Amino acid sequence: MKTPVSALVLAAGQGSRFRSSSNKVLHPVLGTSPLSLVLDAVRGAKPEKTYVVVGYQKEAVMAEAASRGIEFVRQKEPNGTGGAVIAAKNVLARRAGDVLIVPADMPLIRTANLKALLSYHRKKGNAASVLSAVVEDPSGFGRVVRLPGSGRIHIVEEPDASRRVRDILEVNTSVYVFKIKDLLSALPNISAKNKKGEVYLTDAVGILSDLGKKVGVLKMSYPEDAVQVNTRFDLSVAAHALRLRKVLALGESGVSVLDPLSTWIDLDVKIGRDTVVYPGVVLERGTTVGSDCRIYPGAHLVSTRVGNGVRILSATVAEDAIIEDGVSVGPFARLRSGTVLRAGSRVGNFVEMKNTDFGRKSKAGHLSYLGNSEVGEGVNIGAGTITCNFDGVRKSRTVIEDGAFIGSGTELIAPVKVGRGAYVAAGSVITKDVSPDALAVSRVRQVEKKDWARRKREKKDRKRRPNR
Amino acid sequence: MKTPVSALVLAAGQGSRFRSSSNKVLHPVLGTSPLSLVLDAVRGAKPEKTYVVVGYQKEAVMAEAASRGIEFVRQKEPNGTGGAVIAAKNVLARRAGDVLIVPADMPLIRTANLKALLSYHRKKGNAASVLSAVVEDPSGFGRVVRLPGSGRIHIVEEPDASRRVRDILEVNTSVYVFKIKDLLSALPNISAKNKKGEVYLTDAVGILSDLGKKVGVLKMSYPEDAVQVNTRFDLSVAAHALRLRKVLALGESGVSVLDPLSTWIDLDVKIGRDTVVYPGVVLERGTTVGSDCRIYPGAHLVSTRVGNGVRILSATVAEDAIIEDGVSVGPFARLRSGTVLRAGSRVGNFVEMKNTDFGRKSKAGHLSYLGNSEVGEGVNIGAGTITCNFDGVRKSRTVIEDGAFIGSGTELIAPVKVGRGAYVAAGSVITKDVSPDALAVSRVRQVEKKDWARRKREKKDRKRRPNR
Amino acid sequence: MKTPVSALVLAAGQGSRFRSSSNKVLHPVLGTSPLSLVLDAVRGAKPEKTYVVVGYQKEAVMAEAASRGIEFVRQKEPNGTGGAVIAAKNVLARRAGDVLIVPADMPLIRTANLKALLSYHRKKGNAASVLSAVVEDPSGFGRVVRLPGSGRIHIVEEPDASRRVRDILEVNTSVYVFKIKDLLSALPNISAKNKKGEVYLTDAVGILSDLGKKVGVLKMSYPEDAVQVNTRFDLSVAAHALRLRKVLALGESGVSVLDPLSTWIDLDVKIGRDTVVYPGVVLERGTTVGSDCRIYPGAHLVSTRVGNGVRILSATVAEDAIIEDGVSVGPFARLRSGTVLRAGSRVGNFVEMKNTDFGRKSKAGHLSYLGNSEVGEGVNIGAGTITCNFDGVRKSRTVIEDGAFIGSGTELIAPVKVGRGAYVAAGSVITKDVSPDALAVSRVRQVEKKDWARRKREKKDRKRRPNR
């Protein structure tokens, strides 16, 4: 039988170098947060129970971690990682077996890293196992010190390190597995007697080792997985790594992201095979894209569902929209919340839609605003069509039935309905419903004043010439 | 006299990790494809004849390589690189001298690399010459094994490699030169008796070496030139390298690309001296730009010809357009197929043109659509001008002669002509031709209802207050 | 008492590999230039006096360096760095103490580097101190040669270097401190007797060393700080490094730049805490952004002042504009010179403003052009509103008072004024002032022609069917 394992995620710190009004583990990154990424990785290691130690902005942290069956532990003082574990000692005392401890500001950690440490820990029968990394520049990190002769292992924080210890390139990643019983036995002996006056969890490792307990260190193959984010710049670097992982995975599933460096795809975005994503595209918050699509440069889609064979032209912006199969939209189109472009429809440049159901094979090619509208199939919306859906008091609906033709430069004063197959002449202001198959027009006779323009120019020229 | 050389390009593989309905060597990259890039590099080495071995999607591969004087060889089974060469043995038997063998999925290979191998091969009088690379991580590659004592050389594929062989960092790039006669003599002896059951061309190297033929290995200085693309991500990395080469060359010829990382310039794009390209610009498919231009962020030009001293403002999109000297266009302009902006004209924001010849020094500053139009010199197109070129049945032309002034918010119902120097009053719908120098107007007298708005507001306020 | 120090910045070279009509040290980089960056770094080292040696395009160079209290020295011939210093010998002869010599094409140099060299120079009591760097690829650089035994130091330019010297990885950065007296004494002995026929300042180092003067070399920790830009590509690489420095500093002050690689922020841009900058944003020329803002993808702001809590939606372009607190603007909005968006106002898509003061909490949501306008508080501008501010001869103003409602598709023919609380019906052309609280309308009765559209379709269908 496997030893049971619990997980303890440390999320109490302030992250002061973020200079933020929000806890650093909650900062958005590719549609998620460092905390959620760590909790995802931890979940993959299948702990029986996960605890999150909270402190700074605990309500917000708890909200982010909610609905995951997690229990929260409050760390009252910001007194270091040791303090965090001491705060959890009562809940740990109730659990058998091992505890996996992971900081919440480690957005690149993978389940595989955690499983490797757990399996190493069990195989060796350790009391404590530390995940370490060999890095080029160890400054700032606790060093893994193997005491000569004795085989004992200490972790020495940089401010307390001798020059010789500072030369060690193997550092503590701050990910551990402990036998809970041993960890609890060590806690009373760790103290804040060090240069920074914090309570270091790392002391527990040395204490157990000095007591002759078995302590081991597992070196990571890819130390970058264990990077902790201390600044917003660190987080942008981690985001970069996560994006490359995402693009790599998309590539393996048949999606072409032409320029991974300038493309931003949230981790929860799904894209179908043979779709091509051009440079400078941003896909956010659960957007899904079907297969055989082209997403051209600078498109920005948020929470939008895109079908198959769709062409999203340059710089198109959509939020909470649905774009069905075979649609072509953009460039410079803007689809707002509640827009549905039905299959095969075409939307062109400088067109905005909001709360509009735009029918199959209908077209709105240029410079139009359709709001609160229901547009049937095969409708042609001329350039410069505007649904006047707000009269200063209330919003009303516009209905345009199948096969209608709306001439250019038309205002449709809602509530209004244009019947099936009707034709609205260009330049009309439509205030009343239009019968099916009828022509509606509100237009003034064109008159001409001969030579008016010539005379105007001559007058202007005379003015320019000074009287002499 | 130089030994004659033929070239054999291997393009039969499926590239299954692309998970694509298209052969990986045909995937677009900066306006070309891996296959075309390899054929370009091969052509530079001046072979007497080039053969391309085709298999998976052979029609599409042949179409891409067409019009290059190439002969195609069909590989019937996907049985490895050895199989590809065996498929070509009859055509090779007709050629004298050497054969240069290059995989078609090697988009970064340069003529210089191929020439270096050919010249090494000839100088040494080799039967077989292998282009090798020393890499940090050799996993996945065939290792170059120099058998101790004998001087013999084998290439051992990874699945067949011993632990000791796997430690070798010198790998086969899959680029070779063979004496055709020796290659043909070795082919009958290569077999699929290996872990993957494929027929490896690499066996021929070992066979010749074992027979006492002279086999040599040339190490590349820049191994990245010989990268083979196995995934879409690999191709994006290769595209990145090609883009940097392109930007480097542009820089040497006097073009400033401010941010190479976020700029995308197809390899066939030409740009003149002292032109500045801002971040996020995408220039595709044969676009040419003159000297002293500014291309601002996010512009996207496709197959477009740009003159000298032009300013393309942010996020302008053009396809199949011509933009003459001294034009300023954008931001947010969209020039569609058949648009010509004559010298010194200015096109502003939210303006779309299609099939339109827009005259010298004319202006269309804002929110307009000009389609199927002919606009003379010195014309002023007011904001919100729309050519209504489609009546639901046919498309018609609009002609605006030199010096005309089109007031804002005008619809021009095509076919229609506005004469030289004429003036169209704002808000008109123009259905009939306008005489030269005349004023045309179709406008309604403005009427005022006193206090209407105040009463409306009061009514609304009353409604909001519940009856008490 | 500290030894006095003067500075000599070398800006006379042509930079021929830029192939530019402009001197390379003047090429714009992140809102400044290599020359200005070097002068900034030099100023930090607090010299008593700074001289700039000018030659190629000296007027432009002097203009860029103007208003800094700098004196210029003319180098008449392009005869190398030695020639530059010889040109300055008279002005140097007037100064006591040391001279710091820095090339003007070194945009990444920091005050800290210069101070370190100065302090090393003084501490050692050197006659000459050279800033050196150990690099992986020294080709093209002068090598620092320490003559065995004697302790003498020479700098040998590559064309004059033996094979053994070329293997040296420690190179001259071209930054020096000299005792002025010693430098002047060495100048008469340096010559152009070398492979390139240029007068090398580096000779002075060897001459002084050979004379038994104390010459020292200080190795830089980060050699990239001393990179000289010889091509436009070099400058883009330097710009990249400068951008990362900027983003790093912004991060430390509480600004989130989500994707440093695709974001372009001029060095003089200021951004407040908890503001988030999305990928693909370009912020130029003194733009300032307040706290708690969101700048969405592709926004391009030039010389624009943004308040707190502002949302700049995707692809918005602004130049010389002021955007007050709590405004939301875009996507696809364009604010031109002289636009002020007052607090809490909202500007939507495809809206252009120029020379317009847009009042508190007013809204212009869609497809509008407001030019030369004054818009009061709480005004609603309907979609497709156009101020016709140009009649072909002169520009006029439009005034819209507090609480007015402009219906969609309206043209306002300036000069015109819409009174407080007035209502303009959709589709109107407003040529006369509108009284406060009134309704203004210029609209035609809508008429309907029954079955017109059906008959038109049938006619079209008949035409399509051939007579049989």
Short mmCIF file of C-alpha atoms in Angstrom, two decimals, chain B residues 244 247-248 250-262 273-276 278-279 292 296-297 311 313-315 330-332 346 348-350 365-367 380 383-385 391-394 405 407-410 423 426-428 443-457, chain C residues 17-22 27-28 231-233 236 239-240 243 261-264 282 284-285 300 315-317 332-334 336 349-352 367-369 385-388 390-392 403 411 413 420-423 429-444 456 460 463-464:
data_model
loop_
_atom_site.label_atom_id
_atom_site.label_comp_id
_atom_site.label_asym_id
_atom_site.label_seq_id
_atom_site.Cartn_x
_atom_site.Cartn_y
_atom_site.Cartn_z
CA LEU B 244 16.51 37.40 -38.65
CA VAL B 247 16.24 41.70 -41.26
CA LEU B 248 20.01 41.51 -41.08
CA LEU B 250 17.72 44.64 -44.89
CA GLY B 251 19.78 46.44 -42.25
CA GLU B 252 22.92 46.08 -44.35
CA SER B 253 21.09 47.68 -47.26
CA GLY B 254 19.93 50.65 -45.19
CA VAL B 255 16.51 49.63 -43.88
CA SER B 256 15.65 50.07 -40.17
CA VAL B 257 13.53 47.30 -38.75
CA LEU B 258 13.08 48.62 -35.24
CA ASP B 259 12.07 45.36 -33.63
CA PRO B 260 13.07 42.25 -35.58
CA LEU B 261 11.32 39.98 -33.07
CA SER B 262 7.81 41.29 -33.67
CA ARG B 273 16.97 52.69 -48.10
CA ASP B 274 16.18 54.78 -45.03
CA THR B 275 12.74 53.27 -44.71
CA VAL B 276 11.77 52.57 -41.09
CA TYR B 278 7.94 49.77 -36.72
CA PRO B 279 7.13 46.81 -34.46
CA ASP B 292 12.31 56.96 -47.00
CA TYR B 296 3.88 52.19 -38.50
CA PRO B 297 2.91 49.52 -35.97
CA ARG B 311 3.70 56.99 -44.62
CA LEU B 313 0.02 54.71 -40.47
CA SER B 314 -0.77 52.20 -37.72
CA ALA B 315 -2.76 49.09 -38.49
CA GLY B 330 -4.13 55.20 -42.37
CA PRO B 331 -4.38 54.52 -39.54
CA PHE B 332 -7.07 51.89 -39.97
CA ARG B 346 -3.99 61.18 -48.45
CA GLY B 348 -7.31 58.64 -43.44
CA ASN B 349 -8.92 56.46 -40.83
CA PHE B 350 -11.75 53.99 -41.38
CA GLY B 365 -9.88 61.51 -44.59
CA HIS B 366 -12.50 59.62 -42.67
CA LEU B 367 -15.10 56.87 -42.56
CA ASN B 380 -11.90 66.21 -51.44
CA ALA B 383 -16.23 62.03 -43.97
CA GLY B 384 -18.87 59.35 -44.33
CA THR B 385 -18.93 59.31 -48.13
CA ASP B 391 -27.86 47.59 -56.05
CA GLY B 392 -28.44 43.95 -55.23
CA VAL B 393 -28.02 42.95 -58.87
CA ARG B 394 -25.00 44.55 -60.46
CA PHE B 405 -15.72 68.47 -53.38
CA GLY B 407 -19.59 66.96 -48.65
CA SER B 408 -19.73 64.67 -45.64
CA GLY B 409 -22.32 61.99 -45.25
CA THR B 410 -22.99 61.70 -48.96
CA TYR B 423 -19.65 70.61 -55.10
CA ALA B 426 -23.15 67.38 -47.07
CA GLY B 427 -25.80 64.80 -46.38
CA SER B 428 -26.91 64.44 -50.00
CA ARG B 443 -31.60 68.14 -48.40
CA VAL B 444 -34.64 68.80 -46.22
CA ARG B 445 -35.35 72.01 -44.35
CA GLN B 446 -34.39 71.75 -40.70
CA VAL B 447 -37.37 72.20 -38.36
CA GLU B 448 -37.38 72.68 -34.65
CA LYS B 449 -39.91 71.55 -32.02
CA LYS B 450 -39.50 73.83 -29.04
CA ASP B 451 -39.08 72.20 -25.63
CA TRP B 452 -39.70 68.75 -27.10
CA ALA B 453 -36.60 67.32 -25.51
CA ARG B 454 -37.39 68.82 -22.12
CA ARG B 455 -40.91 67.37 -22.15
CA LYS B 456 -39.55 63.98 -23.19
CA ARG B 457 -37.14 64.00 -20.27
CA ARG C 17 27.33 50.27 -42.68
CA PHE C 18 24.08 51.99 -41.70
CA ARG C 19 23.85 53.05 -45.37
CA SER C 20 21.88 56.00 -44.17
CA SER C 21 21.54 59.64 -45.03
CA SER C 22 21.72 60.24 -41.29
CA HIS C 27 19.30 57.17 -35.44
CA PRO C 28 16.20 57.15 -33.28
CA THR C 231 24.65 48.34 -38.39
CA ARG C 232 20.97 48.99 -38.13
CA PHE C 233 20.60 45.43 -36.91
CA SER C 236 17.79 46.96 -33.07
CA ALA C 239 17.04 48.72 -28.57
CA HIS C 240 15.92 45.29 -27.42
CA ARG C 243 13.53 47.89 -23.75
CA LEU C 261 9.21 40.96 -26.25
CA SER C 262 6.36 42.41 -28.27
CA THR C 263 5.93 45.67 -26.36
CA TRP C 264 7.67 48.88 -27.29
CA VAL C 282 3.67 50.85 -28.63
CA GLU C 284 6.15 56.68 -27.73
CA ARG C 285 7.58 60.15 -27.15
CA HIS C 300 -0.25 52.99 -30.17
CA ALA C 315 -5.57 48.99 -31.49
CA THR C 316 -6.44 52.49 -30.33
CA VAL C 317 -4.20 55.19 -31.78
CA PHE C 332 -10.13 51.28 -33.15
CA ALA C 333 -10.44 54.81 -31.89
CA ARG C 334 -8.19 57.50 -33.21
CA ARG C 336 -5.56 63.24 -33.04
CA ASN C 349 -14.98 51.97 -32.17
CA PHE C 350 -14.25 53.72 -35.46
CA VAL C 351 -14.40 57.13 -33.82
CA GLU C 352 -11.97 59.87 -34.76
CA LEU C 367 -18.38 55.43 -36.39
CA SER C 368 -18.10 59.16 -35.80
CA TYR C 369 -15.85 62.05 -36.66
CA THR C 385 -22.28 61.47 -36.40
CA ILE C 386 -20.06 63.72 -38.48
CA THR C 387 -19.01 67.26 -37.83
CA CYS C 388 -18.62 68.85 -41.24
CA PHE C 390 -14.44 71.99 -43.56
CA ASP C 391 -16.41 73.48 -46.44
CA GLY C 392 -13.55 73.44 -48.91
CA GLY C 403 -26.85 66.91 -21.98
CA GLU C 411 -24.24 65.72 -40.07
CA ILE C 413 -22.55 71.61 -40.62
CA ARG C 420 -28.10 72.39 -23.76
CA GLY C 421 -30.40 69.41 -23.47
CA ALA C 422 -31.46 69.55 -27.11
CA TYR C 423 -32.27 66.50 -29.19
CA VAL C 429 -28.44 67.45 -41.48
CA ILE C 430 -28.10 70.33 -39.01
CA THR C 431 -27.23 73.61 -40.65
CA LYS C 432 -28.67 76.04 -38.09
CA ASP C 433 -28.19 76.31 -34.33
CA VAL C 434 -30.55 74.21 -32.23
CA SER C 435 -32.24 75.88 -29.24
CA PRO C 436 -31.74 74.39 -25.79
CA ASP C 437 -34.21 71.63 -24.96
CA ALA C 438 -35.61 71.64 -28.51
CA LEU C 439 -35.92 68.83 -31.00
CA ALA C 440 -34.28 69.45 -34.37
CA VAL C 441 -35.15 67.31 -37.32
CA SER C 442 -34.65 67.39 -41.08
CA ARG C 443 -36.21 64.32 -42.35
CA VAL C 444 -38.36 63.11 -45.25
CA LYS C 456 -37.24 43.77 -59.45
CA LYS C 460 -33.57 40.10 -62.87
CA LYS C 463 -32.95 38.44 -67.71
CA ARG C 464 -30.87 35.57 -66.46
#
